[in-house]
Tab-separated table of C-alpha atoms (C1' of nucleotides) in Angstrom:
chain	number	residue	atom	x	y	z
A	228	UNK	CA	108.412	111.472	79.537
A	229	UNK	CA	107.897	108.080	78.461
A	230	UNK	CA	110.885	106.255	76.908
A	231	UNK	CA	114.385	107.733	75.960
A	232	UNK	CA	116.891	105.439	74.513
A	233	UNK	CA	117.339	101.825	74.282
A	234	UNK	CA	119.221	100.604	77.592
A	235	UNK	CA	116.615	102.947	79.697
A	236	UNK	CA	114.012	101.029	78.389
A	237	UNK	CA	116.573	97.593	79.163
A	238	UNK	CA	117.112	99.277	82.982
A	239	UNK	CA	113.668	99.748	83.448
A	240	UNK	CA	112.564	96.082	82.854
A	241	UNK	CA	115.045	94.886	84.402
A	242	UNK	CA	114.810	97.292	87.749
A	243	UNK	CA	110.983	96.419	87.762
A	244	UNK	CA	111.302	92.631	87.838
A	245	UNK	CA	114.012	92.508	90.372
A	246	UNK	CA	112.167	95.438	92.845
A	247	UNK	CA	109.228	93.175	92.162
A	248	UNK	CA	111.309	89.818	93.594
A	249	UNK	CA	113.368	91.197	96.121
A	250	UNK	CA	111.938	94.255	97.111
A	251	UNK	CA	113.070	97.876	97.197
A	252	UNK	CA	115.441	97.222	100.053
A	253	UNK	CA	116.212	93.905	98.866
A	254	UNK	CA	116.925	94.835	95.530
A	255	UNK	CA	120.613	94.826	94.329
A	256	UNK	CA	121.855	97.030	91.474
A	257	UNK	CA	124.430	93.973	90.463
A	258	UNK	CA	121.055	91.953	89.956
A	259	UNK	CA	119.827	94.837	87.633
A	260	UNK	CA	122.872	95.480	86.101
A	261	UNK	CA	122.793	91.777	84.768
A	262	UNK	CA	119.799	91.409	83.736
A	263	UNK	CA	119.377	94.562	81.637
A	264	UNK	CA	122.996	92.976	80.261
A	265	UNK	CA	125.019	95.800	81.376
A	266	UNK	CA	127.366	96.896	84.208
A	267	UNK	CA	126.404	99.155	87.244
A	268	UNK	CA	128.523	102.219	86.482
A	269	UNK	CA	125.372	102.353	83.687
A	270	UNK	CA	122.646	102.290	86.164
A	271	UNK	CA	124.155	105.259	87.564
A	272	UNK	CA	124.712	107.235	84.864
A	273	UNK	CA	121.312	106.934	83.453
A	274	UNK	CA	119.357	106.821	86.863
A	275	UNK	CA	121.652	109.269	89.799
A	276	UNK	CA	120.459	106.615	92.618
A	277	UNK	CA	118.619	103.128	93.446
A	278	UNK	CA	116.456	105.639	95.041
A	279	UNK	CA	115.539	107.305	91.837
A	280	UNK	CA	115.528	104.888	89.799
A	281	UNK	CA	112.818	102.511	92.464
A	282	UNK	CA	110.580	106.124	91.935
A	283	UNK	CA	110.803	105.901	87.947
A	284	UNK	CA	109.776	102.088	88.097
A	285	UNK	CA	106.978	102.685	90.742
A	286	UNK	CA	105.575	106.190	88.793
A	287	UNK	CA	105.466	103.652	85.544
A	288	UNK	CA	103.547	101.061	87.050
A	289	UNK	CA	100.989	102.943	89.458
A	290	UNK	CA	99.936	105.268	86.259
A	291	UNK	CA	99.596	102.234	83.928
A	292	UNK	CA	97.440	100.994	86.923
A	293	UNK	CA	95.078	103.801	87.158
A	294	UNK	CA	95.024	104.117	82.790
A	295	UNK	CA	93.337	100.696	83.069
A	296	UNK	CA	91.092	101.285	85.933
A	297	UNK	CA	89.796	104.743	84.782
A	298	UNK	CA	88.831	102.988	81.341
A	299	UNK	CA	85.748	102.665	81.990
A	300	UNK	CA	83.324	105.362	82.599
A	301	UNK	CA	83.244	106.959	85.890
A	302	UNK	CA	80.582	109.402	85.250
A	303	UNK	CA	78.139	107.051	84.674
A	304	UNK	CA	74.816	108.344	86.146
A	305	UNK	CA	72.945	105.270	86.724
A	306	UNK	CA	73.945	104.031	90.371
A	307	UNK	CA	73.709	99.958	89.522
A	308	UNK	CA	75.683	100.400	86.715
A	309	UNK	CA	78.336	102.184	87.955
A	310	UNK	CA	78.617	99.630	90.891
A	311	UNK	CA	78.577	96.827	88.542
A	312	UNK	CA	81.108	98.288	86.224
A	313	UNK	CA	83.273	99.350	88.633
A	314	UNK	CA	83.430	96.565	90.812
A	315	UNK	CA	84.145	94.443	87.600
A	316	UNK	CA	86.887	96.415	86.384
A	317	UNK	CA	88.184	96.680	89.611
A	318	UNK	CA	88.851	92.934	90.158
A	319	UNK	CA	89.351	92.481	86.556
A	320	UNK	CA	92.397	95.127	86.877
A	321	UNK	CA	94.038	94.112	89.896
A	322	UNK	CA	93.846	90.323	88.854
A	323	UNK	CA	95.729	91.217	86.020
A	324	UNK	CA	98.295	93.234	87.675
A	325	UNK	CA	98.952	91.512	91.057
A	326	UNK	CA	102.104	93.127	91.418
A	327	UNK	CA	101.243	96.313	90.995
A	328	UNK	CA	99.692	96.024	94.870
A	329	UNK	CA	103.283	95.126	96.308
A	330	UNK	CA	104.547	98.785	94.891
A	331	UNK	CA	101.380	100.158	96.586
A	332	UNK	CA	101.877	98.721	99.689
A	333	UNK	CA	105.323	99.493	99.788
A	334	UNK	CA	104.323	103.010	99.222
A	335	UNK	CA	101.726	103.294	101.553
A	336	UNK	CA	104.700	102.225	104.570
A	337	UNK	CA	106.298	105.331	103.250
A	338	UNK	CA	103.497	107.459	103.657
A	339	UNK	CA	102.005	107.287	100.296
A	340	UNK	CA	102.196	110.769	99.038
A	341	UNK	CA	103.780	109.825	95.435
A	342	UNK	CA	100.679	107.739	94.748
A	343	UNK	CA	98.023	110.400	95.833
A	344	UNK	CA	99.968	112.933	93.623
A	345	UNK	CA	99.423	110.655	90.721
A	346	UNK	CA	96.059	110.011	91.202
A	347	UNK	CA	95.126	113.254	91.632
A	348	UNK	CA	96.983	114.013	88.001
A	349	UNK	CA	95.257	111.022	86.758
A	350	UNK	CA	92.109	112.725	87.668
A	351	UNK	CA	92.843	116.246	86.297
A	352	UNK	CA	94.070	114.529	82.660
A	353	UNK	CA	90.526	113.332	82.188
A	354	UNK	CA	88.442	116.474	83.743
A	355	UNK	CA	87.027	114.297	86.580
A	356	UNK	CA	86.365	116.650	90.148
A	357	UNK	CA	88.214	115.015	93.161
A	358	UNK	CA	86.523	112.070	94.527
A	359	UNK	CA	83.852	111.475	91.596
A	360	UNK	CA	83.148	108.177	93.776
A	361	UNK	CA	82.167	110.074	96.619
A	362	UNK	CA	80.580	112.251	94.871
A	363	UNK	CA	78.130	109.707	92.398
A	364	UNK	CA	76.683	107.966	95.462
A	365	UNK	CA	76.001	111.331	97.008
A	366	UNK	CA	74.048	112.333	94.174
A	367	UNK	CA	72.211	108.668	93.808
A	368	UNK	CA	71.682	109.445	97.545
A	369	UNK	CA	70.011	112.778	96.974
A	370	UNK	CA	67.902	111.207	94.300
A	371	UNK	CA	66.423	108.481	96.569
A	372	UNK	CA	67.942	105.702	95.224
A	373	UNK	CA	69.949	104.670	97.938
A	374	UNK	CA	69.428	104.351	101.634
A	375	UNK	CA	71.131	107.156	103.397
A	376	UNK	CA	74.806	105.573	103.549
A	377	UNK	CA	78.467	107.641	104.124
A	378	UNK	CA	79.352	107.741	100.309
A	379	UNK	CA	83.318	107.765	101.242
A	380	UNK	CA	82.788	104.758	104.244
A	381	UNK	CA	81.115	102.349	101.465
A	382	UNK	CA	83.664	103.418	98.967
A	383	UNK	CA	86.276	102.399	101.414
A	384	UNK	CA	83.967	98.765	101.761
A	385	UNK	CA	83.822	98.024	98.164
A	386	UNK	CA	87.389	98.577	97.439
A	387	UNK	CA	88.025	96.982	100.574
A	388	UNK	CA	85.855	93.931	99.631
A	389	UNK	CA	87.555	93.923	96.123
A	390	UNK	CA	90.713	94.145	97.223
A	391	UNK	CA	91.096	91.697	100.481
A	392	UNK	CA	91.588	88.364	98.605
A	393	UNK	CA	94.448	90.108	96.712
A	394	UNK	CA	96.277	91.368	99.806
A	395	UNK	CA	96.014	88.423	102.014
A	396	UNK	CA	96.533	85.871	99.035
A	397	UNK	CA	98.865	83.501	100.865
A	398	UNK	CA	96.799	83.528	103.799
A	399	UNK	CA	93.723	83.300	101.823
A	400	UNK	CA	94.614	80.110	99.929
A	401	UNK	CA	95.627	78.824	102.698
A	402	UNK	CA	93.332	78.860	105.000
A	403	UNK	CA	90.567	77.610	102.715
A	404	UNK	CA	91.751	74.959	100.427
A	405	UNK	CA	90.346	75.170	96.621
A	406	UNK	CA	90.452	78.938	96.699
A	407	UNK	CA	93.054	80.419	93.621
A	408	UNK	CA	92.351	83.783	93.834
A	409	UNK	CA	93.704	84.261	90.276
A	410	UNK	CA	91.288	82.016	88.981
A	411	UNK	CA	88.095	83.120	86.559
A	412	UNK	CA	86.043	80.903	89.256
A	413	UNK	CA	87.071	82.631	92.039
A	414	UNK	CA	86.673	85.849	90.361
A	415	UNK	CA	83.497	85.650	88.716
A	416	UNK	CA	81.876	84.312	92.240
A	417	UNK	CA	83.516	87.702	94.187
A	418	UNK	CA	82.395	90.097	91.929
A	419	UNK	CA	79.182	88.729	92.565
A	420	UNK	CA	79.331	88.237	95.871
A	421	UNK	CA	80.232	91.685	96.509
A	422	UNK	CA	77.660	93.563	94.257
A	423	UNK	CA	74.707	91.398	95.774
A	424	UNK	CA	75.774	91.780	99.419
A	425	UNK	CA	76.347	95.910	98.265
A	426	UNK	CA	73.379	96.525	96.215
A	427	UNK	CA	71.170	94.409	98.587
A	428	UNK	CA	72.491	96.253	101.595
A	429	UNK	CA	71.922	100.443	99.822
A	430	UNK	CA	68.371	99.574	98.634
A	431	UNK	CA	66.265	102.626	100.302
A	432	UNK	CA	64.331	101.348	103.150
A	433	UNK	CA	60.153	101.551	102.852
A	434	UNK	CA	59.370	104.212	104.986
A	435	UNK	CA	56.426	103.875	107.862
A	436	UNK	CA	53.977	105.618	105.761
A	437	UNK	CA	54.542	103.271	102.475
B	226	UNK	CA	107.974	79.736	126.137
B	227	UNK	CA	107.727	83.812	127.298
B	228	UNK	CA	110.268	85.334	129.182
B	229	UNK	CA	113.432	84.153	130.340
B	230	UNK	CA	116.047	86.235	131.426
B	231	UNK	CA	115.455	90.417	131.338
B	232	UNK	CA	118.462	90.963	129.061
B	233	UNK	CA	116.224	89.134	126.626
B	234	UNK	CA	113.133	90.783	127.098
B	235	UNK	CA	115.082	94.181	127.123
B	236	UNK	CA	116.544	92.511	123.727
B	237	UNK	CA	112.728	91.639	122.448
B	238	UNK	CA	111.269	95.237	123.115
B	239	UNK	CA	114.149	97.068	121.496
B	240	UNK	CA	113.740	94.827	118.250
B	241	UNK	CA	109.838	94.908	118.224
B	242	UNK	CA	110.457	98.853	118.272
B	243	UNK	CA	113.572	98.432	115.411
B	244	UNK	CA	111.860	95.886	113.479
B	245	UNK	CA	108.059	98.416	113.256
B	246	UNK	CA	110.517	101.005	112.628
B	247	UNK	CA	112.713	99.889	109.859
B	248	UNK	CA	111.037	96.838	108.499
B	249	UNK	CA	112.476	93.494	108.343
B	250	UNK	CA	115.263	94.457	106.337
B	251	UNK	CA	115.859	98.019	107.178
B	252	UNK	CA	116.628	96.594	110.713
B	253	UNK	CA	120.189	97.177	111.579
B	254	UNK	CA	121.395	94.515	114.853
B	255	UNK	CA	123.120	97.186	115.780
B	256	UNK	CA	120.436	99.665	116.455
B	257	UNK	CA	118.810	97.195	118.352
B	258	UNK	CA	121.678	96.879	120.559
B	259	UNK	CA	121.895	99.912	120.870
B	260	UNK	CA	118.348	100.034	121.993
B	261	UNK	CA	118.231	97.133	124.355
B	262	UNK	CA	121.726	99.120	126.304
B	263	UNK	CA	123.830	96.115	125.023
B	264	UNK	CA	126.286	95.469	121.842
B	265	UNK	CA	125.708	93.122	119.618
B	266	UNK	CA	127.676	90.226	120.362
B	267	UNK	CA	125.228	89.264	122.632
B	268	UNK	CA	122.493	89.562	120.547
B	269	UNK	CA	123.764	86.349	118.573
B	270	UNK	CA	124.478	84.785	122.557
B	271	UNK	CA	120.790	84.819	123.017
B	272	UNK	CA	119.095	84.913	119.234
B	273	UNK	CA	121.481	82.854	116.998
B	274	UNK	CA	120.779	85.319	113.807
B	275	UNK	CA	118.733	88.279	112.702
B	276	UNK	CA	116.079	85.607	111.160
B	277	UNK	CA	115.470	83.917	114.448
B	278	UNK	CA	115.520	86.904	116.298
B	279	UNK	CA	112.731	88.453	113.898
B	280	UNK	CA	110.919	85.192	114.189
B	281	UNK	CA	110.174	85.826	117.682
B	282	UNK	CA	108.844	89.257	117.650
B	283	UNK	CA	106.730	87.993	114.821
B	284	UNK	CA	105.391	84.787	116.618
B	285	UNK	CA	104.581	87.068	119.896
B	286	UNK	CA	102.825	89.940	117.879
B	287	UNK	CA	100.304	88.172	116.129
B	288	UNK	CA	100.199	85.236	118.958
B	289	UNK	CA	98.818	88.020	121.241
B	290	UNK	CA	96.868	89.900	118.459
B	291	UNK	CA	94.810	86.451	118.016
B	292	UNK	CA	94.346	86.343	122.100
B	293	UNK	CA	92.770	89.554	121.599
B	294	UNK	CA	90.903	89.242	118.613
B	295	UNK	CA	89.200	85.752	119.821
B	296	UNK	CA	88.643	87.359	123.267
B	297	UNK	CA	85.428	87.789	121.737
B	298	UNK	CA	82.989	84.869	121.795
B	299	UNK	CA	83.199	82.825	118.414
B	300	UNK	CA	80.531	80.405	119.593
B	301	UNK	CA	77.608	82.799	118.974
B	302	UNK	CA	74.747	81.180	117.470
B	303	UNK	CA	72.819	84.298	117.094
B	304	UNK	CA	74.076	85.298	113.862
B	305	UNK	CA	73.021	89.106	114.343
B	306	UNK	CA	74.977	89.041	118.043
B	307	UNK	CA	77.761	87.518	116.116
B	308	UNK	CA	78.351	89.573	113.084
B	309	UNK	CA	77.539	92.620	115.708
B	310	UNK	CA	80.663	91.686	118.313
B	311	UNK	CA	82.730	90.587	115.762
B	312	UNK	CA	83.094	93.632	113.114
B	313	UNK	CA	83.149	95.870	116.650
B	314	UNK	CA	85.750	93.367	117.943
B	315	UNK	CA	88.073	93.691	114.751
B	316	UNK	CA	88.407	97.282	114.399
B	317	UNK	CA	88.915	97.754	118.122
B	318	UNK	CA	91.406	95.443	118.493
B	319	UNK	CA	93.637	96.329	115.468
B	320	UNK	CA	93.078	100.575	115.866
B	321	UNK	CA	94.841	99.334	119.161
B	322	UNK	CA	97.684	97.325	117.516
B	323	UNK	CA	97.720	99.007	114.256
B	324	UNK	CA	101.913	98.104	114.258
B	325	UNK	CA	100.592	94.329	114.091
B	326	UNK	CA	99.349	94.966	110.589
B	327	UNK	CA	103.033	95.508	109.302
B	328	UNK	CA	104.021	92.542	110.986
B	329	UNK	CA	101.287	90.665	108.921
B	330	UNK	CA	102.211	92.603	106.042
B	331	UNK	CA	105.425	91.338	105.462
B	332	UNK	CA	104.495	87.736	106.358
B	333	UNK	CA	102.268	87.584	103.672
B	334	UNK	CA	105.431	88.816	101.188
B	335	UNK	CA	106.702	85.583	102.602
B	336	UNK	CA	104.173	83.122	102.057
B	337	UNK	CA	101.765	83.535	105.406
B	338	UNK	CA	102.824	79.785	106.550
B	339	UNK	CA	103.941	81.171	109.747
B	340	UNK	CA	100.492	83.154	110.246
B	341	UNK	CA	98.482	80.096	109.210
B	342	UNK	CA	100.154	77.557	111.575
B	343	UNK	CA	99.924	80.189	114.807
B	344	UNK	CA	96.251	80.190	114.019
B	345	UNK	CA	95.712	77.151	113.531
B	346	UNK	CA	97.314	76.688	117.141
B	347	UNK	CA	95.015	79.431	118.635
B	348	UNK	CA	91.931	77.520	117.023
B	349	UNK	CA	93.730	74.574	118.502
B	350	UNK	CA	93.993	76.367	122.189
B	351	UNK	CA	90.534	76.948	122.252
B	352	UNK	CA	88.774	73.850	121.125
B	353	UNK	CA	87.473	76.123	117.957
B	354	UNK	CA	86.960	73.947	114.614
B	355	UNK	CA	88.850	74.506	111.863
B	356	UNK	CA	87.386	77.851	110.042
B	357	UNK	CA	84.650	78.659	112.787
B	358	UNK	CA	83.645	81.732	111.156
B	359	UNK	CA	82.518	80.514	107.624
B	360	UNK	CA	80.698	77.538	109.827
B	361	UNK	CA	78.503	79.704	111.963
B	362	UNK	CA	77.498	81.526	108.818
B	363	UNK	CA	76.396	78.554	106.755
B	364	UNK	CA	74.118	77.239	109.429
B	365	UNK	CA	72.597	80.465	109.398
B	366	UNK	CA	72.019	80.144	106.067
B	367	UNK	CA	70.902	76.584	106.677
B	368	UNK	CA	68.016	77.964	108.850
B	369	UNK	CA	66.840	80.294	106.869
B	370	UNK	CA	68.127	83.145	108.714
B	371	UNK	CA	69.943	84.477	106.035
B	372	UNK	CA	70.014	84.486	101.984
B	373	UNK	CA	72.400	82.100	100.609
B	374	UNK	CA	75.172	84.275	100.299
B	375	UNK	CA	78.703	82.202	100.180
B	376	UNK	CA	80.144	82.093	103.594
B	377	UNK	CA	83.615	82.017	102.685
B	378	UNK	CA	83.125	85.057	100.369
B	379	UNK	CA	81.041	86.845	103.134
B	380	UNK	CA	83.893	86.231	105.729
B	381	UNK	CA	86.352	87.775	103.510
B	382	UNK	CA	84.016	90.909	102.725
B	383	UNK	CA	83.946	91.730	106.070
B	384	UNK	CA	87.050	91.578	107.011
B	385	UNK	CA	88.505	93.515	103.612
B	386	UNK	CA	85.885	96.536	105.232
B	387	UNK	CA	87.615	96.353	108.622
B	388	UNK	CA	90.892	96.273	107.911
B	389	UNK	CA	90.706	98.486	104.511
B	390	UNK	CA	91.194	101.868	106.389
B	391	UNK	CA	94.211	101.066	108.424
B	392	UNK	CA	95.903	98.840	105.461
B	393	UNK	CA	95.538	102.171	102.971
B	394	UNK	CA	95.998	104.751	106.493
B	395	UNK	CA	98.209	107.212	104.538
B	396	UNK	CA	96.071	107.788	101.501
B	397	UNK	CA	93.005	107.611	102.857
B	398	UNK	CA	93.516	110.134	105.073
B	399	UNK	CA	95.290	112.428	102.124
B	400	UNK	CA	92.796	111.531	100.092
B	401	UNK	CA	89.151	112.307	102.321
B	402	UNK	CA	90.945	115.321	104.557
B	403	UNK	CA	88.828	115.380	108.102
B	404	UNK	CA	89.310	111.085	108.297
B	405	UNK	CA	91.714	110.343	110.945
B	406	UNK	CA	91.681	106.051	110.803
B	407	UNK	CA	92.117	106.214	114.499
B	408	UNK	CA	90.076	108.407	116.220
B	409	UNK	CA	86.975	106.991	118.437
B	410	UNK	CA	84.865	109.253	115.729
B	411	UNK	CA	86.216	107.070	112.791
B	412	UNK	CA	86.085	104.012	114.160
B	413	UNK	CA	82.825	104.076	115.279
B	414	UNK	CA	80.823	105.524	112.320
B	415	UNK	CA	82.909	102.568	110.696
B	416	UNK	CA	81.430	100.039	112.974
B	417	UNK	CA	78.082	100.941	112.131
B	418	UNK	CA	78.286	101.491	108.521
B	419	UNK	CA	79.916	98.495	107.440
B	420	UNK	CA	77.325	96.529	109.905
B	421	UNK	CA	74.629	98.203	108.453
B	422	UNK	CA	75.569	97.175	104.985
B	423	UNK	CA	76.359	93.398	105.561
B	424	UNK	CA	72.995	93.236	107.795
B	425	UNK	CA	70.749	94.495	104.893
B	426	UNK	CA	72.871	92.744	102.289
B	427	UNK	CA	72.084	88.833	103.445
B	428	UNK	CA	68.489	89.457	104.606
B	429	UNK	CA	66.659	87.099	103.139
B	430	UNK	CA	64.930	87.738	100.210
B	431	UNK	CA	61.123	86.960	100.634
B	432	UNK	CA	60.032	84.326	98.273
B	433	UNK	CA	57.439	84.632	95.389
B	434	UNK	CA	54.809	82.835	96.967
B	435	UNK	CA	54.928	85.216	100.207
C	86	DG	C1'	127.751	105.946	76.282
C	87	DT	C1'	129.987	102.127	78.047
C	88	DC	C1'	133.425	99.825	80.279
C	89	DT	C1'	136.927	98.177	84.408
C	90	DA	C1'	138.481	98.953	88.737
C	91	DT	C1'	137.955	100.576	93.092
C	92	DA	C1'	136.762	103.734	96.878
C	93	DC	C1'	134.073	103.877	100.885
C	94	DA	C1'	130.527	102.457	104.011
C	95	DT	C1'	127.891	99.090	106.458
C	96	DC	C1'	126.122	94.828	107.704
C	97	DG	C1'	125.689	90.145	110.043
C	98	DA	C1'	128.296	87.178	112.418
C	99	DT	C1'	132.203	85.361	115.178
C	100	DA	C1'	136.646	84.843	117.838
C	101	DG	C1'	138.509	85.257	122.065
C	102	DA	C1'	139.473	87.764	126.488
C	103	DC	C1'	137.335	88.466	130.912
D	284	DG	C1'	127.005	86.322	130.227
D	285	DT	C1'	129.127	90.220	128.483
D	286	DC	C1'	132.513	92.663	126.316
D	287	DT	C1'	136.005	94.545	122.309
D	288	DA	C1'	137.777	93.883	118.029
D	289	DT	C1'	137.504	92.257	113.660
D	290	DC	C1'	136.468	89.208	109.694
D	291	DG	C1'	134.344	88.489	105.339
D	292	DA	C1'	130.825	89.629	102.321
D	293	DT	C1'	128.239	92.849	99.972
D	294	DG	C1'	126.286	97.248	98.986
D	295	DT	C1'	126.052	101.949	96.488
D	296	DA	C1'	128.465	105.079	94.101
D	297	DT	C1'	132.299	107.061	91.433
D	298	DA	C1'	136.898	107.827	88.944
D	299	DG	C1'	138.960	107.437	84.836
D	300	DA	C1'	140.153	104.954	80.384
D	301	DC	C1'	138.204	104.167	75.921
DNA sequence: GTCTATACATCGATAGAC
DNA sequence: GTCTATCGATGTATAGAC
């Protein structure tokens, strides 16, 4: 499953970083070929197709994605915590793996099945139900701890909010001068942007007869 | 600067379709000559290579995407009014261009200098100062209206909410079955939930000595 | 398993007739 | 302006020797 010989492992690193620089269209096998230090009658025999061999370079990196991201705790019960934590990691993960958000949104133009299949193995391998996001602000919801909000809709915000700067990078740094979105600055002042603005804006409203 | 002749605009429609189609690179020039009812030859006459040809479409796509988007009134100094029309603003005006995100997709995998400069020019066009948004926000905050929340950061929360659901279309909708990004349903439960949110999250806090 | 050599297809771009 | 025909480069994939 993971690694088999020597020049797979060679192919793979070398298939990654050129998919990562060219793209999967833009890709050549030559280019791989070279810079695994072999010749692209290889490539073939170990991987049938580019096609096949983009989908064993984009399984790697989306489940090494979601190993990191699902380290920490999920089922925490405390609401605040969870947010905090997961916001944190969140940033903290995709910071460290930039280019693992090219692969996604390459896969999300072709319809992004492979990556809901892994995530939903992802979430079977450690016993979690489907959508334990969902699910946790439902519950903290239920309790009273929250303000009645759409758990999935400010799922969808957070990650949104998390993930923006990342997407729109270029555009980012651009348009406002002094921003590095890779920078511990910049990252320390989102995460806490983002869990202020969130936890401010869920805080259960008094109620008339308070 | 639009239209000249119609073989060109009969050339610009067929590679807007090839180009949303195909992607940048998965365009063939000869399916868009195909399209357009001409042969390829004359797709050099008028466009001198695929490059230039794609940097049209690209140019007129966003170009009228920003007309839309600023159809809205920036000037607002009602800070409720503005935050209001513009989240409502944003997600109607790309769930009715959604094929304008993939445009600005793949400009970002080239930099985003091309995005940057057109809107610079529409901020230009309209006698708008440089980064309007962020500007209304702090003298919001100047007044007291709202907590001091960073106005750059708050910009970029907002629209990482909007545009969220139709960046991540495919999985979302695998992933929460019943969400279709598009539908009037969606997209207005989306309007008020992320409002809701942001509204609550930079109330002012009230002070100790309240 | 690893190589060289090549088959076979396709693409962007151009030459040149009309 | 518009066409046909084709060039030259490059791509994936494979055949066959070692």
């Amino acid at each position: 499953m993971t690694l088999n010989t020597v020049t797979e492992q060679k192919i793979i690193a070398a298939a990654t970083e050129v998919f990562l620089q060219r793209g999967k269209g833009g890709a050549r096998m030559q280019e791989i070929a070279d810079k695994a230090g072999i010749n692209k009658a290889l490539l073939h025999y170990y991987f049938r197709s580019k096609e096949r061999l983009y989908d064993e370079v984009f399984r790697r990196q989306i489940s090494a994605f979601f190993d990191e991201l699902f380290s920490a705790a999920l089922e925490m019960e405390n609401i605040a915590d969870f947010l905090h934590t997961f916001i944190h990691n969140y940033l903290d993960t995709v910071s460290a793996h930039p280019q693992v958000l090219r692969f996604v949104l390459w896969e999300i133009e072709e319809g992004g099945e492979k990556m809901v299949e892994i995530l939903h193995q992802k979430l079977l391998e450690r016993g979690l139900p489907a959508l334990p996001i969902p699910r946790l602000i439902q519950r903290a919801v239920n309790r009273g701890e929250l303000r009645p909000v759409d758990p999935v809709h400010l799922m969808m915000s957070v990650i949104g909010m998390c993930l923006y700067p990342f997407i729109a990078r270029p555009i980012v740094e651009n348009l406002f001068p002094g921003v590095v979105v890779n920078s511990p600055e910049f990252l320390e002042k989102r995460k806490t942007e983002i869990f202020n603005l969130v936890w401010q804006g869920i805080q259960p409203q008094p109620s008339p007869d308070d």
